[in-house]
Coordinates of C-alpha atoms and ligand atoms in Angstrom, one line a residue:
X1 CA 103.8 72.9 88.0
X2 CA 101.5 74.9 90.2
X3 CA 100.7 78.6 90.4
X4 CA 100.4 80.5 93.7
X5 CA 99.3 84.1 93.9
X6 CA 100.1 85.6 97.4
X7 CA 98.2 88.8 97.0
X8 CA 95.7 91.4 98.0
X9 CA 91.9 91.1 98.1
X10 CA 90.1 94.4 98.2
X11 CA 86.5 95.5 98.4
X12 CA 86.4 98.1 95.6
X13 CA 84.0 101.1 96.1
X14 CA 83.9 102.9 92.7
X15 CA 82.5 106.4 92.1
X16 CA 81.8 107.5 88.6
X17 CA 83.0 111.1 88.3
X18 CA 83.3 113.7 85.5
X19 CA 86.9 114.2 86.4
X20 CA 89.3 113.0 89.2
X21 CA 88.7 115.3 92.2
X22 CA 91.3 118.0 92.8
X23 CA 92.5 119.5 96.1
X24 CA 89.8 121.4 97.9
X25 CA 87.1 120.3 95.6
X26 CA 83.8 118.6 96.5
X27 CA 82.5 116.6 93.6
X28 CA 79.1 114.9 92.9
X29 CA 79.4 111.4 91.4
X30 CA 76.9 110.0 88.9
X31 CA 77.0 106.6 90.4
X32 CA 78.6 104.3 92.9
X33 CA 79.1 100.5 93.0
X34 CA 80.7 97.9 95.2
X35 CA 82.8 95.2 93.6
X36 CA 85.6 92.7 94.0
X37 CA 89.2 93.8 93.4
X38 CA 92.7 94.0 94.8
X39 CA 95.6 93.7 92.4
X40 CA 96.3 90.2 93.7
X41 CA 92.8 88.9 93.5
X42 CA 92.3 90.5 90.0
X43 CA 95.4 88.7 88.8
X44 CA 94.2 85.4 90.2
X45 CA 90.8 85.9 88.6
X46 CA 92.5 86.6 85.2
X47 CA 94.6 83.4 85.6
X48 CA 91.5 81.4 86.6
X49 CA 89.4 82.9 83.7
X50 CA 92.2 82.1 81.3
X51 CA 91.9 78.4 82.3
X52 CA 95.0 78.1 84.5
X53 CA 94.8 76.3 87.9
X54 CA 95.8 79.0 90.4
X55 CA 95.9 79.0 94.2
X56 CA 95.2 82.4 95.9
X57 CA 96.7 83.1 99.4
X58 CA 95.9 86.2 101.4
X59 CA 93.9 87.5 104.3
X60 CA 90.4 89.0 104.7
X61 CA 87.9 89.9 107.3
X62 CA 84.3 88.7 107.5
X63 CA 83.3 91.6 105.2
X64 CA 85.3 90.0 102.4
X65 CA 83.6 86.6 102.1
X66 CA 82.0 87.6 98.8
X67 CA 85.5 88.2 97.3
X68 CA 86.4 84.6 97.9
X69 CA 83.1 83.4 96.4
X70 CA 83.7 85.4 93.3
X71 CA 87.2 84.1 92.9
X72 CA 85.9 80.5 93.3
X73 CA 83.4 81.2 90.5
X74 CA 86.3 81.8 88.2
X75 CA 88.0 78.5 89.2
X76 CA 90.5 80.0 91.7
X77 CA 91.4 77.7 94.6
X78 CA 90.9 79.8 97.8
X79 CA 91.8 77.2 100.4
X80 CA 94.9 79.3 101.3
X81 CA 92.9 82.5 102.0
X82 CA 92.8 83.1 105.8
X83 CA 90.4 85.2 107.9
X84 CA 91.1 87.6 110.8
X85 CA 89.1 89.8 113.1
X86 CA 89.4 93.1 111.2
X87 CA 88.4 94.7 107.9
X88 CA 89.3 93.4 104.5
X89 CA 91.4 95.6 102.2
X90 CA 89.4 98.5 100.8
X91 CA 89.8 100.6 97.7
X92 CA 88.0 103.9 97.1
X93 CA 88.2 104.4 93.3
X94 CA 87.2 107.3 91.1
X95 CA 86.6 106.5 87.4
X96 CA 86.3 109.6 85.2
X97 CA 84.4 110.0 81.9
X98 CA 87.5 108.9 79.9
X99 CA 87.8 105.7 82.0
X100 CA 90.9 106.9 83.9
X101 CA 91.1 106.1 87.6
X102 CA 92.6 107.1 90.9
X103 CA 92.7 104.8 93.9
X104 CA 93.0 105.2 97.7
X105 CA 93.8 102.0 99.6
X106 CA 93.2 100.7 103.1
X107 CA 95.4 97.7 103.6
X108 CA 93.2 95.8 106.1
X109 CA 93.9 92.1 106.1
X110 CA 96.4 92.5 103.2
X111 CA 98.8 94.0 105.7
X112 CA 98.3 91.4 108.4
X113 CA 100.2 88.5 106.8
X114 CA 102.4 86.7 109.4
X115 CA 105.7 84.9 108.7
X116 CA 104.4 81.7 110.2
X117 CA 101.4 81.9 107.7
X118 CA 103.8 82.4 104.8
X119 CA 105.7 79.3 105.9
X120 CA 102.6 77.2 106.1
X121 CA 101.3 78.4 102.7
X122 CA 104.7 77.8 100.9
X123 CA 104.9 74.3 102.3
X124 CA 102.4 73.3 99.6
X125 CA 104.7 74.4 96.7
X126 CA 108.0 73.2 95.3
X127 CA 110.7 73.8 92.8
X128 CA 109.5 75.0 89.4
X129 CA 106.1 76.3 90.7
X130 CA 105.2 79.9 90.0
X131 CA 104.7 82.6 92.6
X132 CA 102.8 85.8 91.7
X133 CA 103.3 88.9 93.9
X134 CA 102.2 92.6 93.9
X135 CA 103.0 95.4 96.4
X136 CA 99.7 95.4 98.3
X137 CA 100.7 92.9 101.1
X138 CA 103.3 93.0 103.9
X139 CA 106.3 90.7 104.5
X140 CA 107.2 90.7 100.8
X141 CA 111.0 90.4 101.4
X142 CA 110.3 87.3 103.6
X143 CA 108.0 85.7 101.0
X144 CA 110.5 86.4 98.1
X145 CA 113.5 84.9 100.0
X146 CA 111.5 81.9 101.1
X147 CA 110.0 81.1 97.7
X148 CA 113.3 81.6 96.0
X149 CA 115.0 79.2 98.4
X150 CA 112.4 76.6 97.5
X151 CA 113.2 77.1 93.8
X152 CA 109.9 78.8 92.8
X153 CA 109.8 81.2 89.8
X154 CA 108.6 84.5 90.9
X155 CA 106.6 87.0 88.9
X156 CA 106.6 90.4 90.7
X157 CA 104.4 93.4 89.9
X158 CA 105.7 96.2 92.1
X159 CA 102.4 98.0 92.2
X160 CA 101.6 100.4 93.7
X161 CA 105.2 101.7 93.6
X162 CA 106.9 103.0 96.7
X163 CA 110.7 103.4 97.4
X164 CA 110.8 100.4 99.7
X165 CA 110.6 98.2 96.6
X166 CA 114.1 99.2 95.8
X167 CA 115.4 97.4 98.8
X168 CA 113.7 94.1 98.1
X169 CA 115.8 91.2 96.8
X170 CA 114.7 91.8 93.1
X171 CA 117.6 89.7 91.8
X172 CA 115.4 86.7 92.8
X173 CA 112.6 87.7 90.4
X174 CA 112.1 85.8 87.2
X175 CA 109.5 88.1 85.6
X176 CA 109.2 91.8 86.5
X177 CA 106.0 93.5 85.3
X178 CA 105.8 97.3 85.6
X179 CA 103.7 100.2 84.3
X180 CA 105.1 103.6 83.4
X181 CA 105.2 104.9 87.0
X182 CA 106.7 101.7 88.5
X183 CA 109.1 101.5 85.5
X184 CA 110.4 105.0 86.1
X185 CA 110.7 104.3 89.8
X186 CA 112.8 101.1 89.2
X187 CA 114.9 102.6 86.4
X188 CA 115.4 105.8 88.4
X189 CA 114.6 107.8 85.2
X190 CA 111.8 110.3 84.6
X191 CA 111.2 109.9 80.9
X192 CA 108.6 108.8 78.4
X193 CA 111.3 107.1 76.3
X194 CA 110.1 103.6 77.1
X195 CA 112.9 101.7 75.4
X196 CA 115.3 103.7 77.6
X197 CA 113.3 102.8 80.7
X198 CA 113.0 99.1 80.0
X199 CA 116.7 98.9 79.0
X200 CA 117.7 100.6 82.3
X201 CA 115.6 98.2 84.3
X202 CA 117.1 95.2 82.5
X203 CA 120.6 96.5 83.2
X204 CA 119.8 96.6 86.9
X205 CA 118.0 93.3 86.8
X206 CA 119.7 91.1 84.2
X207 CA 118.3 87.8 85.5
X208 CA 114.7 88.9 85.0
X209 CA 112.4 89.1 82.0
X210 CA 111.1 92.7 82.0
X211 CA 107.6 93.8 80.9
X212 CA 106.6 97.4 80.7
X213 CA 103.0 98.3 80.0
X214 CA 102.2 101.8 78.9
X215 CA 98.4 101.9 78.3
X216 CA 97.5 103.2 74.9
X217 CA 101.2 103.2 73.9
X218 CA 101.1 99.4 74.2
X219 CA 103.6 97.2 76.0
X220 CA 107.3 96.3 75.8
X221 CA 109.1 93.1 76.7
X222 CA 112.9 92.7 77.1
X223 CA 114.9 89.6 77.7
X224 CA 117.2 88.3 74.9
X225 CA 115.4 90.7 72.5
X226 CA 113.2 93.7 72.8
X227 CA 109.6 93.3 71.7
X228 CA 106.9 96.0 71.3
X229 CA 103.2 95.3 71.0
X230 CA 100.8 98.0 70.1
X231 CA 97.6 98.6 72.1
X232 CA 94.4 97.7 70.4
X233 CA 92.0 100.6 69.5
X234 CA 89.0 100.3 71.9
X235 CA 86.4 102.6 73.5
X236 CA 87.7 102.9 77.1
X237 CA 85.1 102.7 79.8
X238 CA 87.1 101.8 82.9
X239 CA 90.9 101.1 83.1
X240 CA 90.7 99.7 86.7
X241 CA 92.3 96.2 86.7
X242 CA 93.6 96.5 83.1
X243 CA 97.2 95.9 84.2
X244 CA 96.1 92.9 86.4
X245 CA 94.3 91.4 83.4
X246 CA 97.4 91.8 81.3
X247 CA 99.6 90.1 83.9
X248 CA 97.2 87.2 84.4
X249 CA 96.8 86.6 80.7
X250 CA 100.6 87.0 80.0
X251 CA 101.5 84.3 82.5
X252 CA 98.6 82.1 81.5
X253 CA 99.8 82.3 77.9
X254 CA 103.4 81.4 78.9
X255 CA 102.1 78.4 80.9
X256 CA 100.1 77.3 77.9
X257 CA 103.4 77.2 75.9
X258 CA 103.1 80.5 73.9
X259 CA 106.3 82.5 73.4
X260 CA 106.9 86.0 74.7
X261 CA 105.6 87.8 71.5
X262 CA 102.4 85.7 71.3
X263 CA 101.8 86.0 75.1
X264 CA 102.1 89.8 74.8
X265 CA 99.4 89.7 72.1
X266 CA 97.0 87.6 74.2
X267 CA 97.6 89.8 77.2
X268 CA 97.0 92.9 75.1
X269 CA 93.8 91.5 73.7
X270 CA 92.6 90.5 77.2
X271 CA 93.3 93.9 78.8
X272 CA 91.7 95.8 75.9
X273 CA 88.5 93.8 76.4
X274 CA 88.7 94.6 80.2
X275 CA 89.0 98.3 79.7
X276 CA 85.9 98.3 77.5
X277 CA 83.8 97.2 80.5
X278 CA 83.3 98.7 83.9
X279 CA 84.6 97.1 87.1
X280 CA 87.8 95.3 88.0
X281 CA 87.5 91.6 88.5
X282 CA 84.2 91.2 86.7
X283 CA 85.5 93.0 83.6
X284 CA 88.2 90.4 83.0
X285 CA 87.4 88.4 79.8
X286 CA 87.2 84.6 79.7
X287 CA 89.6 82.2 78.0
X288 CA 87.0 81.8 75.1
X289 CA 87.1 85.5 74.4
X290 CA 90.9 85.7 74.3
X291 CA 92.3 82.5 72.9
Ligands
LIG1 O1 94.6 97.3 89.9 C1 93.3 97.6 90.2 C2 93.1 97.3 91.7 O2 93.9 98.2 92.4 C3 91.7 97.6 92.2 O3 90.9 96.5 92.1 C4 92.0 98.0 93.6 O4 91.5 97.2 94.6 C5 93.5 98.3 93.8 O5 94.1 97.2 94.4

């Protein structure tokens, strides 16, 4: 069984700010750093650091070569990452004193994926292999349909949420992982009653295992039974990539044979370590720290 992550690779430019800038405001930052990110690449890094063999597919420009090198240093196979004559994906991130963030994206290579490229990537995979997807690349509908027809099991993290997600063939998804915003969008309910949200998503997508992550309120899992896992108390430095860490470690735990409850616990531990450090990909803990 192989794991393919077809996902974004971003150059993260992070500004440390006292609060997230508001309309009309000019705000001085106390620091700026450049790092590796992208929801896709972060999830691959988490899988790699967790000790799972993972192939990352995506597209970058010359400016993104360091992203590939960093992924490789975590054991991720990057043979399926392609290059084009344009910029890599970029993320301008503000992180405030409480570790909260806000992110502006430029798609770059992430939005230049061609159907022929998808065909040639998916040729390397077969029935029973996992495919991990997020909503930062183009041609998602094509990728989902094609992977499903091969018999791959698809984990989809519809982040960032936009209404076009509702028209994707979500009945072909095996594991659907959402945060509060994405959960409300999929459920069509504006509420902080998380059991109500996850139940509404499950009713719409009965074939999928559903995971809802809600930051300091922990996480919920719903398939045959509803499981809730509390968040761990931790001093939050930077929440960027916390959800990606959770997803990578949840899937890694399942692949290692842990059940849903134990996998939620490992994913929670991994993401609480990640939020106690600054940065996205580099903040993700190693297998030794989590297992
Ligand atoms: O989930 C965090 C990630 O979202 C960042 O690394 C940024 O690149 C954006 O894709």
